[in-house]
XYZ file of N, CA and C in Angstrom:
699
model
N 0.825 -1.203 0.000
C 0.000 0.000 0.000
C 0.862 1.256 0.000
N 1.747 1.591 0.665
C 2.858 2.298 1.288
C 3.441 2.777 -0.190
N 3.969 1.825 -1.068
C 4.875 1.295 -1.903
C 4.260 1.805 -2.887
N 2.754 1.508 -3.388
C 2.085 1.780 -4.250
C 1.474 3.220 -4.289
N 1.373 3.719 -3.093
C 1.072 5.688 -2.956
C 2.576 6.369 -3.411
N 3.989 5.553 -2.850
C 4.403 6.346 -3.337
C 5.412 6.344 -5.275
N 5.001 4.895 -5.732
C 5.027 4.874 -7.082
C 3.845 5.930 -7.816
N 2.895 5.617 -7.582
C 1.836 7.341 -8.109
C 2.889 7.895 -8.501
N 3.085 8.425 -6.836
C 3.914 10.264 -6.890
C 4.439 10.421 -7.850
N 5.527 9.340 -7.565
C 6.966 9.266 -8.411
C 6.109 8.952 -10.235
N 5.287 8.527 -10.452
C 4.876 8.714 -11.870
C 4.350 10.443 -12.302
N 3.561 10.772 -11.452
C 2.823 12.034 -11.520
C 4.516 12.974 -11.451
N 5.059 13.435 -10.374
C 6.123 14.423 -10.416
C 7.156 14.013 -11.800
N 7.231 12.811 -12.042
C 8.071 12.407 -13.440
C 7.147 12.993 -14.359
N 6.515 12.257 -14.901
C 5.388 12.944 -15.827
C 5.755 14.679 -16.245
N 5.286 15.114 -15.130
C 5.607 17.169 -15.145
C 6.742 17.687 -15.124
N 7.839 16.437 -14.431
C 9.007 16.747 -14.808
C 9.516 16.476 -16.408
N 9.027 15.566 -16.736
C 9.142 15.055 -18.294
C 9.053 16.017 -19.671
N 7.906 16.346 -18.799
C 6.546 17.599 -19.803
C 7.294 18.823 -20.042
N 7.855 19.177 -18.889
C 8.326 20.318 -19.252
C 9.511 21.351 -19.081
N 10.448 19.827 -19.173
C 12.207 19.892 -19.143
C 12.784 20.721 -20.276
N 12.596 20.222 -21.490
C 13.135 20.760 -22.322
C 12.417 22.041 -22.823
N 11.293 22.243 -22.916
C 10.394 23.250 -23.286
C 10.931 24.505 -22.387
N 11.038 24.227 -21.251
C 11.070 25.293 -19.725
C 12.555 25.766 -20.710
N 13.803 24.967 -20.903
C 14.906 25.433 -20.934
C 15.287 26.466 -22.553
N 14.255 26.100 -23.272
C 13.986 26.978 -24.378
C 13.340 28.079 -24.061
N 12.354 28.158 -23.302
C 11.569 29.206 -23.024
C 12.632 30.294 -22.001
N 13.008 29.791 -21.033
C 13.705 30.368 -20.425
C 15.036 31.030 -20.680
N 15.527 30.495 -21.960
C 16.943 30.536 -22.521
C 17.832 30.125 -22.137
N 17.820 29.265 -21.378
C 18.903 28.015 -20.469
C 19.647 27.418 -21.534
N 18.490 26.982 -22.190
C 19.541 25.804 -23.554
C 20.485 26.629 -24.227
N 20.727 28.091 -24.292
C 21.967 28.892 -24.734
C 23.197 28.640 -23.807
N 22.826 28.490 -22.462
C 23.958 28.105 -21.505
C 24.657 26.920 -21.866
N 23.406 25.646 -21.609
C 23.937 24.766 -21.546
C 24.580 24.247 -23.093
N 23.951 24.572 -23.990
C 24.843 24.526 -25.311
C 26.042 24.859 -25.287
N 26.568 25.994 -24.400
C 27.896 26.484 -24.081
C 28.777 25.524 -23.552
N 28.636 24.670 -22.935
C 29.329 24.010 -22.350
C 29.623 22.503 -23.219
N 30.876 22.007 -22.796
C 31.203 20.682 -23.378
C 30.935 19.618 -23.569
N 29.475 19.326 -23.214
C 28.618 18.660 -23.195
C 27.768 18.216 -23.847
N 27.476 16.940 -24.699
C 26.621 16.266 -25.715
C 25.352 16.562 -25.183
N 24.850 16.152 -26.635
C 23.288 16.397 -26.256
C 22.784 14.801 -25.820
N 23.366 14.093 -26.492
C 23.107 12.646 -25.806
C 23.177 12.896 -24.537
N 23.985 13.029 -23.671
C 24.827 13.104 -22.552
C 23.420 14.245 -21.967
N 22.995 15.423 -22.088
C 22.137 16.383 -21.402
C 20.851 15.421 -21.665
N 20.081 15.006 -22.324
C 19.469 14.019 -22.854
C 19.623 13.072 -21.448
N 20.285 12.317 -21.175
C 20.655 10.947 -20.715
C 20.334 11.865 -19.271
N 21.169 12.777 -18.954
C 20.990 13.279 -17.899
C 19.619 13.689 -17.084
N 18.715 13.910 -18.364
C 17.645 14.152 -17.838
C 17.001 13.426 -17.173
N 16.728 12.444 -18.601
C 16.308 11.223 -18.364
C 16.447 10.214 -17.077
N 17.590 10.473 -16.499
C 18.294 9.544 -15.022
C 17.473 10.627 -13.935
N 16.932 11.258 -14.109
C 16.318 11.967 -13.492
C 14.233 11.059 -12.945
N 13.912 10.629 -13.915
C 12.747 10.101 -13.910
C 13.146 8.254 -14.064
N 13.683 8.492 -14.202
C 14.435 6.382 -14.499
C 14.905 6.336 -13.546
N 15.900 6.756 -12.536
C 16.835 6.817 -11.130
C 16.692 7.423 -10.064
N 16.617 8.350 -10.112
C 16.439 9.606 -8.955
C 15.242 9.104 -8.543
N 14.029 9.598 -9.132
C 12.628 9.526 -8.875
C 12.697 8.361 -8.161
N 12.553 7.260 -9.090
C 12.740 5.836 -8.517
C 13.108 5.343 -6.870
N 14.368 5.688 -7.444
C 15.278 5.428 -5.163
C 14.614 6.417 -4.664
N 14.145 7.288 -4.917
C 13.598 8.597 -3.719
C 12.561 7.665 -3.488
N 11.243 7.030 -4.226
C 10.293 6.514 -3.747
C 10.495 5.071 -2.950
N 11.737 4.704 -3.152
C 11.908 3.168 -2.586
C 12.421 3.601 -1.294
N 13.339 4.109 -1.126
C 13.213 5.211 0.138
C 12.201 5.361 1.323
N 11.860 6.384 0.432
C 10.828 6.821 1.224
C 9.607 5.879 1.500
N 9.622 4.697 0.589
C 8.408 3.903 0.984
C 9.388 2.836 2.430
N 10.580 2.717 2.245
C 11.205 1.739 3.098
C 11.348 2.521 4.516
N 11.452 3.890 4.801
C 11.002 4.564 6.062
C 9.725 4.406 6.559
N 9.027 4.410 5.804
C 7.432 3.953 6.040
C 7.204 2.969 6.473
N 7.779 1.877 5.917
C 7.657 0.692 6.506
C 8.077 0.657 8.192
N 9.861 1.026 8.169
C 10.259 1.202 9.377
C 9.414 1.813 10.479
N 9.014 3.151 10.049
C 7.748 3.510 11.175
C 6.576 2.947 11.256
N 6.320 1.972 10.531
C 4.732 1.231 10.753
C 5.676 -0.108 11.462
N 6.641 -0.147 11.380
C 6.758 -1.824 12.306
C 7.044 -1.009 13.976
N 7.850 0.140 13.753
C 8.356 0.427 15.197
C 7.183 0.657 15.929
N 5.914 1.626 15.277
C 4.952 2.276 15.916
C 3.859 0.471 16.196
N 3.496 -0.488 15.443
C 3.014 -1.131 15.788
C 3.564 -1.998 17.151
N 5.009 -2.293 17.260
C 5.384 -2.849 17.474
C 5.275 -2.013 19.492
N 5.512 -0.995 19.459
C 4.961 -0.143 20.595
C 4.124 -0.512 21.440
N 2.740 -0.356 19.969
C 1.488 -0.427 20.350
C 1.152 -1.864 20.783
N 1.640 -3.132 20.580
C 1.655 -4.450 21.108
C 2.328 -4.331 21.887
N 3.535 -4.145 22.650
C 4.515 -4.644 23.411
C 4.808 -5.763 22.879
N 5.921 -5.308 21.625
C 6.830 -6.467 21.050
C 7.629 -6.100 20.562
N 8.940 -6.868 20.430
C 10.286 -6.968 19.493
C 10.504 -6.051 18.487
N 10.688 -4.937 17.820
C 10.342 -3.932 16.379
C 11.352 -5.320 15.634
N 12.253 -5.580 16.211
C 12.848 -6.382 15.485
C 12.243 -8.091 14.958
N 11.780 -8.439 16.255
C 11.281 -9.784 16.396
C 9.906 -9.413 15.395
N 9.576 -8.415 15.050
C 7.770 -7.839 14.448
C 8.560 -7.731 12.438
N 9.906 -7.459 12.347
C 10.504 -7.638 11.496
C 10.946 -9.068 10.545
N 11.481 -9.924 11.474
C 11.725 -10.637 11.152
C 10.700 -11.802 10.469
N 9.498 -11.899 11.527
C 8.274 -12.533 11.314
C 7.523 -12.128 10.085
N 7.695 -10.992 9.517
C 7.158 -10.230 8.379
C 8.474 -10.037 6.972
N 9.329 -11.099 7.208
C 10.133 -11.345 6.219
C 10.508 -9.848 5.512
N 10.944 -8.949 6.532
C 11.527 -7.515 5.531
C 12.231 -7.310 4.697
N 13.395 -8.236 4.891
C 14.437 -8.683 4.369
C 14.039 -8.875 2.822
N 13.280 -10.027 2.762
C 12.491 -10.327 1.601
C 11.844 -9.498 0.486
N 10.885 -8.888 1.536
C 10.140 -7.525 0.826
C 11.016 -6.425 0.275
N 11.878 -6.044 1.245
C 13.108 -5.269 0.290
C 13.507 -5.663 -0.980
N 13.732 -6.444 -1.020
C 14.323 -7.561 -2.503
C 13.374 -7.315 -3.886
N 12.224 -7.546 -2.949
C 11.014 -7.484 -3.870
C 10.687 -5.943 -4.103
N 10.811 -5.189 -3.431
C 10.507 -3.727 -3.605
C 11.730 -3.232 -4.769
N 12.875 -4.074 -4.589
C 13.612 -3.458 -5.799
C 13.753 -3.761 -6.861
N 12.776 -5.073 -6.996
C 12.624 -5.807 -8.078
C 11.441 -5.128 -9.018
N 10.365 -4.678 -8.193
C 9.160 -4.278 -8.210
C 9.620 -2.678 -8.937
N 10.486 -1.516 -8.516
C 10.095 -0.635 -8.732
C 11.281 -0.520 -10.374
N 12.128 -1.515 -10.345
C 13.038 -1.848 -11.756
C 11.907 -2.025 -12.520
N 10.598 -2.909 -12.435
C 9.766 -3.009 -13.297
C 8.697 -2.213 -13.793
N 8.725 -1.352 -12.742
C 7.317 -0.096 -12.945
C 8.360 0.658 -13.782
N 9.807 1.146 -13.452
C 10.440 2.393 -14.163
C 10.528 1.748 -15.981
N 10.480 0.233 -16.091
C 10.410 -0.121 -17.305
C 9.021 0.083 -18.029
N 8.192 -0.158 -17.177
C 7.109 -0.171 -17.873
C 6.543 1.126 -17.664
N 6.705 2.329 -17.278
C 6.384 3.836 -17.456
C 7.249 4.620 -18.460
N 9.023 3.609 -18.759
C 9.919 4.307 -19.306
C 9.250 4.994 -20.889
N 8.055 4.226 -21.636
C 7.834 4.891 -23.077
C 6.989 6.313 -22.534
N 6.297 6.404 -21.156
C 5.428 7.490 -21.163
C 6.125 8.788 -21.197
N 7.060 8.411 -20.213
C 8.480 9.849 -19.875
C 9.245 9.891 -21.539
N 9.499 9.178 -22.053
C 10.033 9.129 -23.336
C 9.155 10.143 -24.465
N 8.266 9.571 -24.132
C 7.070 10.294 -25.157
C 7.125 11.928 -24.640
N 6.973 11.547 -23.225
C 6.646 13.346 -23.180
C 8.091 14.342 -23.410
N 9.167 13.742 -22.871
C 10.488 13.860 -23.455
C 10.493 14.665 -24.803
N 10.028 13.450 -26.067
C 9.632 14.486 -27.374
C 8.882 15.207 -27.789
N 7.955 15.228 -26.872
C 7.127 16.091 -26.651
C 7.389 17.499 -26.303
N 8.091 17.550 -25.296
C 8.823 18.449 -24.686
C 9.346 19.556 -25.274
N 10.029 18.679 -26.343
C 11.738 18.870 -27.237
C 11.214 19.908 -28.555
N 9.982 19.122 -28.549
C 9.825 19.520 -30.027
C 8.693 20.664 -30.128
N 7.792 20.556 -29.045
C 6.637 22.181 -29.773
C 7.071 23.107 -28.803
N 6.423 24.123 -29.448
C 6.537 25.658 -29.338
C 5.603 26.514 -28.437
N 4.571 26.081 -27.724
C 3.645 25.945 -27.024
C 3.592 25.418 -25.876
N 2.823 25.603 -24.828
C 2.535 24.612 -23.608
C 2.304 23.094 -23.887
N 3.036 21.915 -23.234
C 3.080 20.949 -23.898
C 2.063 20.510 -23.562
N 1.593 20.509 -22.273
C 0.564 19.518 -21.618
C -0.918 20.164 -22.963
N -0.419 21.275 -23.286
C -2.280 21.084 -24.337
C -1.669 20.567 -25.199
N -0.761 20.129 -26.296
C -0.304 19.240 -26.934
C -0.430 17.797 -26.481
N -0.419 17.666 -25.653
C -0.620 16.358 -24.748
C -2.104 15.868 -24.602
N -2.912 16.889 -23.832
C -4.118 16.460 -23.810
C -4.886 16.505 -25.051
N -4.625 17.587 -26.033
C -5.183 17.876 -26.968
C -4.899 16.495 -28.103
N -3.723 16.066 -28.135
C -3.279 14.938 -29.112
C -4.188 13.570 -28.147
N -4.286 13.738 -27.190
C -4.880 12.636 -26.862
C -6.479 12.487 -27.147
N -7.337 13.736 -27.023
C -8.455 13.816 -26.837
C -8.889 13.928 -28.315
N -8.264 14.398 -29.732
C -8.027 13.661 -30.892
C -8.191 12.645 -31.185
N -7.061 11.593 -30.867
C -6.927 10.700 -30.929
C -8.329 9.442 -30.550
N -8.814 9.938 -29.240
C -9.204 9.128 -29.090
C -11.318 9.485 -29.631
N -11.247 10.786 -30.212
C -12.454 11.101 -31.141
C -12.050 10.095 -32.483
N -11.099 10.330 -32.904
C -11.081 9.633 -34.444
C -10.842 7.792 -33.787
N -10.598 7.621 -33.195
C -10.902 6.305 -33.056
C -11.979 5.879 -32.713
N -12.700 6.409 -31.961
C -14.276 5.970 -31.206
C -14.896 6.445 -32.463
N -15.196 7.757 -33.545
C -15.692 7.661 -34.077
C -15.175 7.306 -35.335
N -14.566 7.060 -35.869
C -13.872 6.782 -37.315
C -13.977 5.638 -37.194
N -12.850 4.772 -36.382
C -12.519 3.469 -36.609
C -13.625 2.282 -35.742
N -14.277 3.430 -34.723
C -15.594 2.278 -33.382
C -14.848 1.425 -33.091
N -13.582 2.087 -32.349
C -12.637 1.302 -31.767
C -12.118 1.759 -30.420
N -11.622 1.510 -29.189
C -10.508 2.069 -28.830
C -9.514 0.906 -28.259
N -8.804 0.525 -28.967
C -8.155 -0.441 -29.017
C -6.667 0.319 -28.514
N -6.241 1.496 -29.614
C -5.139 2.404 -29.172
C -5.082 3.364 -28.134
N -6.109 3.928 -27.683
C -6.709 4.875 -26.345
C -6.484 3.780 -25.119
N -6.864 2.251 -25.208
C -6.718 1.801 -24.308
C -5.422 1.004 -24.022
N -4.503 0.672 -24.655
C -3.061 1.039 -24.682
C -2.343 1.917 -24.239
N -2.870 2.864 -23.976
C -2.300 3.539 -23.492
C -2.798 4.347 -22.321
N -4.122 4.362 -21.900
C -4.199 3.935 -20.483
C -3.832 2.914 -19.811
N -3.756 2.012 -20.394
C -2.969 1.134 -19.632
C -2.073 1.111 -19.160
N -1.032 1.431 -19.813
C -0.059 2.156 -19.407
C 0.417 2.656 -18.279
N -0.877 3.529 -18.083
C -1.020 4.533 -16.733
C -1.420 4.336 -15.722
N -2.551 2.878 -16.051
C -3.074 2.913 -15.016
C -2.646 1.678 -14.312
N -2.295 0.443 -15.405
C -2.377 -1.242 -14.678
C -0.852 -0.936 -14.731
N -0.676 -1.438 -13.285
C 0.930 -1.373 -12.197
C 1.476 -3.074 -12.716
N 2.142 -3.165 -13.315
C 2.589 -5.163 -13.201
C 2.999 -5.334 -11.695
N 2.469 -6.355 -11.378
C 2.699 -6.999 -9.889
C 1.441 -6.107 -9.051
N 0.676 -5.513 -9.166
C -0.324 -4.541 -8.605
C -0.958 -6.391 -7.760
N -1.063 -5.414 -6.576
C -1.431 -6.623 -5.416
C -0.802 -7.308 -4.920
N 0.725 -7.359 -5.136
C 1.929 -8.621 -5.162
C 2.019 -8.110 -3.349
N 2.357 -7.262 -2.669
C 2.227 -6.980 -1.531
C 1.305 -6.797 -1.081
N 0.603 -6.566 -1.020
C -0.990 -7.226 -0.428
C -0.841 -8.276 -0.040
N -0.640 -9.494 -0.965
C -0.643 -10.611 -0.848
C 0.436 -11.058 -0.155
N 1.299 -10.330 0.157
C 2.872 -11.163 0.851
C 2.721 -11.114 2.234
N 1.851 -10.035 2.602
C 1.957 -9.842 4.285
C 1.076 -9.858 4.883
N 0.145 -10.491 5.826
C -0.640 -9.863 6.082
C -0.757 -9.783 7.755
N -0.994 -8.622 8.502
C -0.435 -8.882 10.319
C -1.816 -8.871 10.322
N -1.833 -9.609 12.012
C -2.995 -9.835 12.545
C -2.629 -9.272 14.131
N -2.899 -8.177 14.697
C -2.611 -8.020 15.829
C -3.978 -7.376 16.719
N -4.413 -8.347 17.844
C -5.249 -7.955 18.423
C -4.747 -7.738 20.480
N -5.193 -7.108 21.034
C -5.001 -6.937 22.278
C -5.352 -8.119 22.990
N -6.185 -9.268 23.052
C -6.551 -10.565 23.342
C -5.760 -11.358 22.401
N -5.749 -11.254 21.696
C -5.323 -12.796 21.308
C -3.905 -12.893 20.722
N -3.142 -11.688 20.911
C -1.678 -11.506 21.093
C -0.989 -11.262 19.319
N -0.317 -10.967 18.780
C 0.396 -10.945 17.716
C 0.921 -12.036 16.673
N 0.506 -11.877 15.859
C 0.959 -13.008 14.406
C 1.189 -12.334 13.378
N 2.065 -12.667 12.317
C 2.057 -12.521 10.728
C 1.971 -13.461 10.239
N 0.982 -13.453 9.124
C 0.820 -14.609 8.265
C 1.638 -14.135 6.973
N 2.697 -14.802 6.616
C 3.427 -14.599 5.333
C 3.197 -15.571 4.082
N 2.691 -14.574 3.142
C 2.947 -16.038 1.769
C 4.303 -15.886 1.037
N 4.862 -17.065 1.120
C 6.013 -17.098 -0.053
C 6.024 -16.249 -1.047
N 6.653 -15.501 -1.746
C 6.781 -15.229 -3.201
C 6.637 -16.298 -4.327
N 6.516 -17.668 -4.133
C 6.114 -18.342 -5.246
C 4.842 -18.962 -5.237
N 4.384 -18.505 -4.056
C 3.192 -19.093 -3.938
C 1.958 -18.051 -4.461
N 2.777 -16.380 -4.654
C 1.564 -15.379 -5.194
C 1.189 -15.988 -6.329
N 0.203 -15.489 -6.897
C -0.524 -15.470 -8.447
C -1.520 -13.860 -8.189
N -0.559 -13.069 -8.673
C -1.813 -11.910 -9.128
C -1.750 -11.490 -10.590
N -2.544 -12.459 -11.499
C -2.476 -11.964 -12.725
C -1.149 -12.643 -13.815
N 0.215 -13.036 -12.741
C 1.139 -13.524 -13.404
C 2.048 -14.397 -12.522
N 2.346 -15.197 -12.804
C 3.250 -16.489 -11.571
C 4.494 -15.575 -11.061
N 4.972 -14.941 -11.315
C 6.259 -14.373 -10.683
C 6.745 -13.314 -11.032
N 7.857 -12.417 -10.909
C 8.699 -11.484 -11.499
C 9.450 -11.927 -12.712
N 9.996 -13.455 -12.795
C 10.207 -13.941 -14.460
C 9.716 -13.101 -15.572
N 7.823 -13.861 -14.766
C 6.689 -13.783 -16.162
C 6.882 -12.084 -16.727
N 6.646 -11.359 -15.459
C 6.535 -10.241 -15.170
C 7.407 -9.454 -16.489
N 8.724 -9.756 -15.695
C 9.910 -9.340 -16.771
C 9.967 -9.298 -18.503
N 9.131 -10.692 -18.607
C 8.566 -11.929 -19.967
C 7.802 -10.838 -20.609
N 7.159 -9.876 -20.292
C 5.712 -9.529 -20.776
C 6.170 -8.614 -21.894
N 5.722 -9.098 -23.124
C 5.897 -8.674 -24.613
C 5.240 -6.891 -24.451
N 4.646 -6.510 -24.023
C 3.936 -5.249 -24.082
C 5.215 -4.203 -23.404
N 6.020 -5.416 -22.072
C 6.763 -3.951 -21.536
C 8.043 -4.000 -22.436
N 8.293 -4.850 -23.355
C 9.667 -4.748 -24.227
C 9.401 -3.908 -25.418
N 7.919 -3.951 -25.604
C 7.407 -3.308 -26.864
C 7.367 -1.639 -26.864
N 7.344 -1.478 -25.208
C 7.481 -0.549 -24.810
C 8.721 0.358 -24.328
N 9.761 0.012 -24.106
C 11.205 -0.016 -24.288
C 11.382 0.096 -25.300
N 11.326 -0.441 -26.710
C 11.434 -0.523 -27.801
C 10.986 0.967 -28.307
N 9.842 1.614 -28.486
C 9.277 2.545 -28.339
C 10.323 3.888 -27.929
N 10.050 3.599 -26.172
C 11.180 4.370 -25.601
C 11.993 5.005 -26.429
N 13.137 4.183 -26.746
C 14.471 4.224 -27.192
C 13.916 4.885 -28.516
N 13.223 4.557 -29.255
C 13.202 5.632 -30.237
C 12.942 7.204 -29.950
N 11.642 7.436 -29.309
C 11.645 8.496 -28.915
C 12.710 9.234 -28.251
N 13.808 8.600 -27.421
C 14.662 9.439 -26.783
C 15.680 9.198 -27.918
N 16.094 8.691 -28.585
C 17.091 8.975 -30.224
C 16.326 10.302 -30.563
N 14.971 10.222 -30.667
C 14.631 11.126 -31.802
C 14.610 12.830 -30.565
N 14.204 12.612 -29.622
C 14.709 13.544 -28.495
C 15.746 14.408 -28.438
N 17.237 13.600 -28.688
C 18.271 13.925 -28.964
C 18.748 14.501 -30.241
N 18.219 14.343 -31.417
C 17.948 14.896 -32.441
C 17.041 16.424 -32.351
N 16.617 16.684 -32.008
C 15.921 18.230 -31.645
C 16.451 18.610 -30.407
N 17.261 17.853 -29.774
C 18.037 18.685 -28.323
C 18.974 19.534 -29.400
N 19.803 18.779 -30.288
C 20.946 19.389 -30.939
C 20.122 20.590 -31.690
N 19.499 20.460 -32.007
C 18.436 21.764 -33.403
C 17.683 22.654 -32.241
N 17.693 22.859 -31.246
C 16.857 23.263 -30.240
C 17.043 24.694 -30.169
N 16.111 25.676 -30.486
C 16.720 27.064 -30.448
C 15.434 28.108 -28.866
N 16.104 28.973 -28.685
C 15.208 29.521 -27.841
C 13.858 29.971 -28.664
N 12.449 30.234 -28.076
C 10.933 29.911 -28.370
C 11.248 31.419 -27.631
């Protein structure tokens, strides 16, 4: 739960950070600076980018792994028990593992959205986000009415909205602590989940998030191509 409020964030503040990186530095006349300096555009590019792929990322694994720490110490209070012994029983160790497994896979499978807005960014002359909403709300008129489809609209909510592994912690922990009847965790294995997919393997396996990487990488080539042509707006 913890984990999953703060992947949101980290999508939403990426997102606006995405939207309006390169645009801000044209508008502002920054990109005259940083053109000054010895520095590729791949390289300012890449830099950004480690910004919503890395940064973002560990800040939320972080900050979700303090969270945790204060929900075992503060429960652990509130029972009169072990913070440690309330740790161990709840396999943290474990869940860590999985939290870094977990948020490698969300930054893959969000990486085409930041990409997209990336060229987005790069390339108009205007506020991007109405380029954004406006290309979307297009898009998805000529498909509902042209094609009586939304086959591509929903691709790409998807995107946004279905998390891979969504429920995988839910399912790993669950405490039971009452004032009568004393303290337990019930733990399920990691091979014993099934939400939607047998494991982090399958997870990894899934043709949509490579298709999406795939994607990515073009858009940030083609990114880098209008970083270099990029003039102040």
């Amino acid at each position: 739960m913890l984990f999953g409020i703060a992947n949101v964030a980290a999508l939403t503040v990426g997102c606006i950070y995405a939207l309006g990186t390169f645009y801000n530095e044209r508008k502002d006349l920054s990109v005259l600076f940083w053109k000054s300096l010895p520095v590729s555009d791949r390289l300012s590019v890449a830099a950004k980018a480690s910004v919503v792929l890395a940064i973002g990322p560990l800040l939320s694994l972080f900050l979700s792994w303090v969270a945790t720490v204060v929900l075992i110490v503060a429960t652990a209070q509130a029972y009169g028990i072990s913070p440690v012994g309330l740790a161990e029983q709840a396999s943290v160790g474990h869940l860590i593992i999985d939290d870094v497994a977990y948020i490698v896979l969300n930054t893959l499978w969000w990486l085409p959205i930041y990409a997209v807005l990336f060229l987005v960014s790069a390339s108009v002359r205007t506020v991007p986000a109405v380029w954004v909403l406006g290309g979307l709300a297009g898009l998805y008129i000529v498909e509902a009415i042209g094609l009586r489809t939304n086959h591509i609209t929903g691709i790409i909510w998807d995107r946004f909205l279905h998390f891979p592994g969504t429920g995988f912690h839910d399912a790993q922990m669950k405490i039971i602590a009452t004032q009568s009847d004393g303290f337990d965790v019930q733990h399920t294995p990691t091979d014993k989940i099934v939400t939607g997919h047998l494991d982090f393997l399958a997870l990894f396996s899934m043709p949509s998030l490579w298709w999406g990487v795939l994607l990515a990488a073009v858009c940030l080539v083609l990114t880098v191509w209008l970083r270099r042509r990029a003039e102040p707006i």
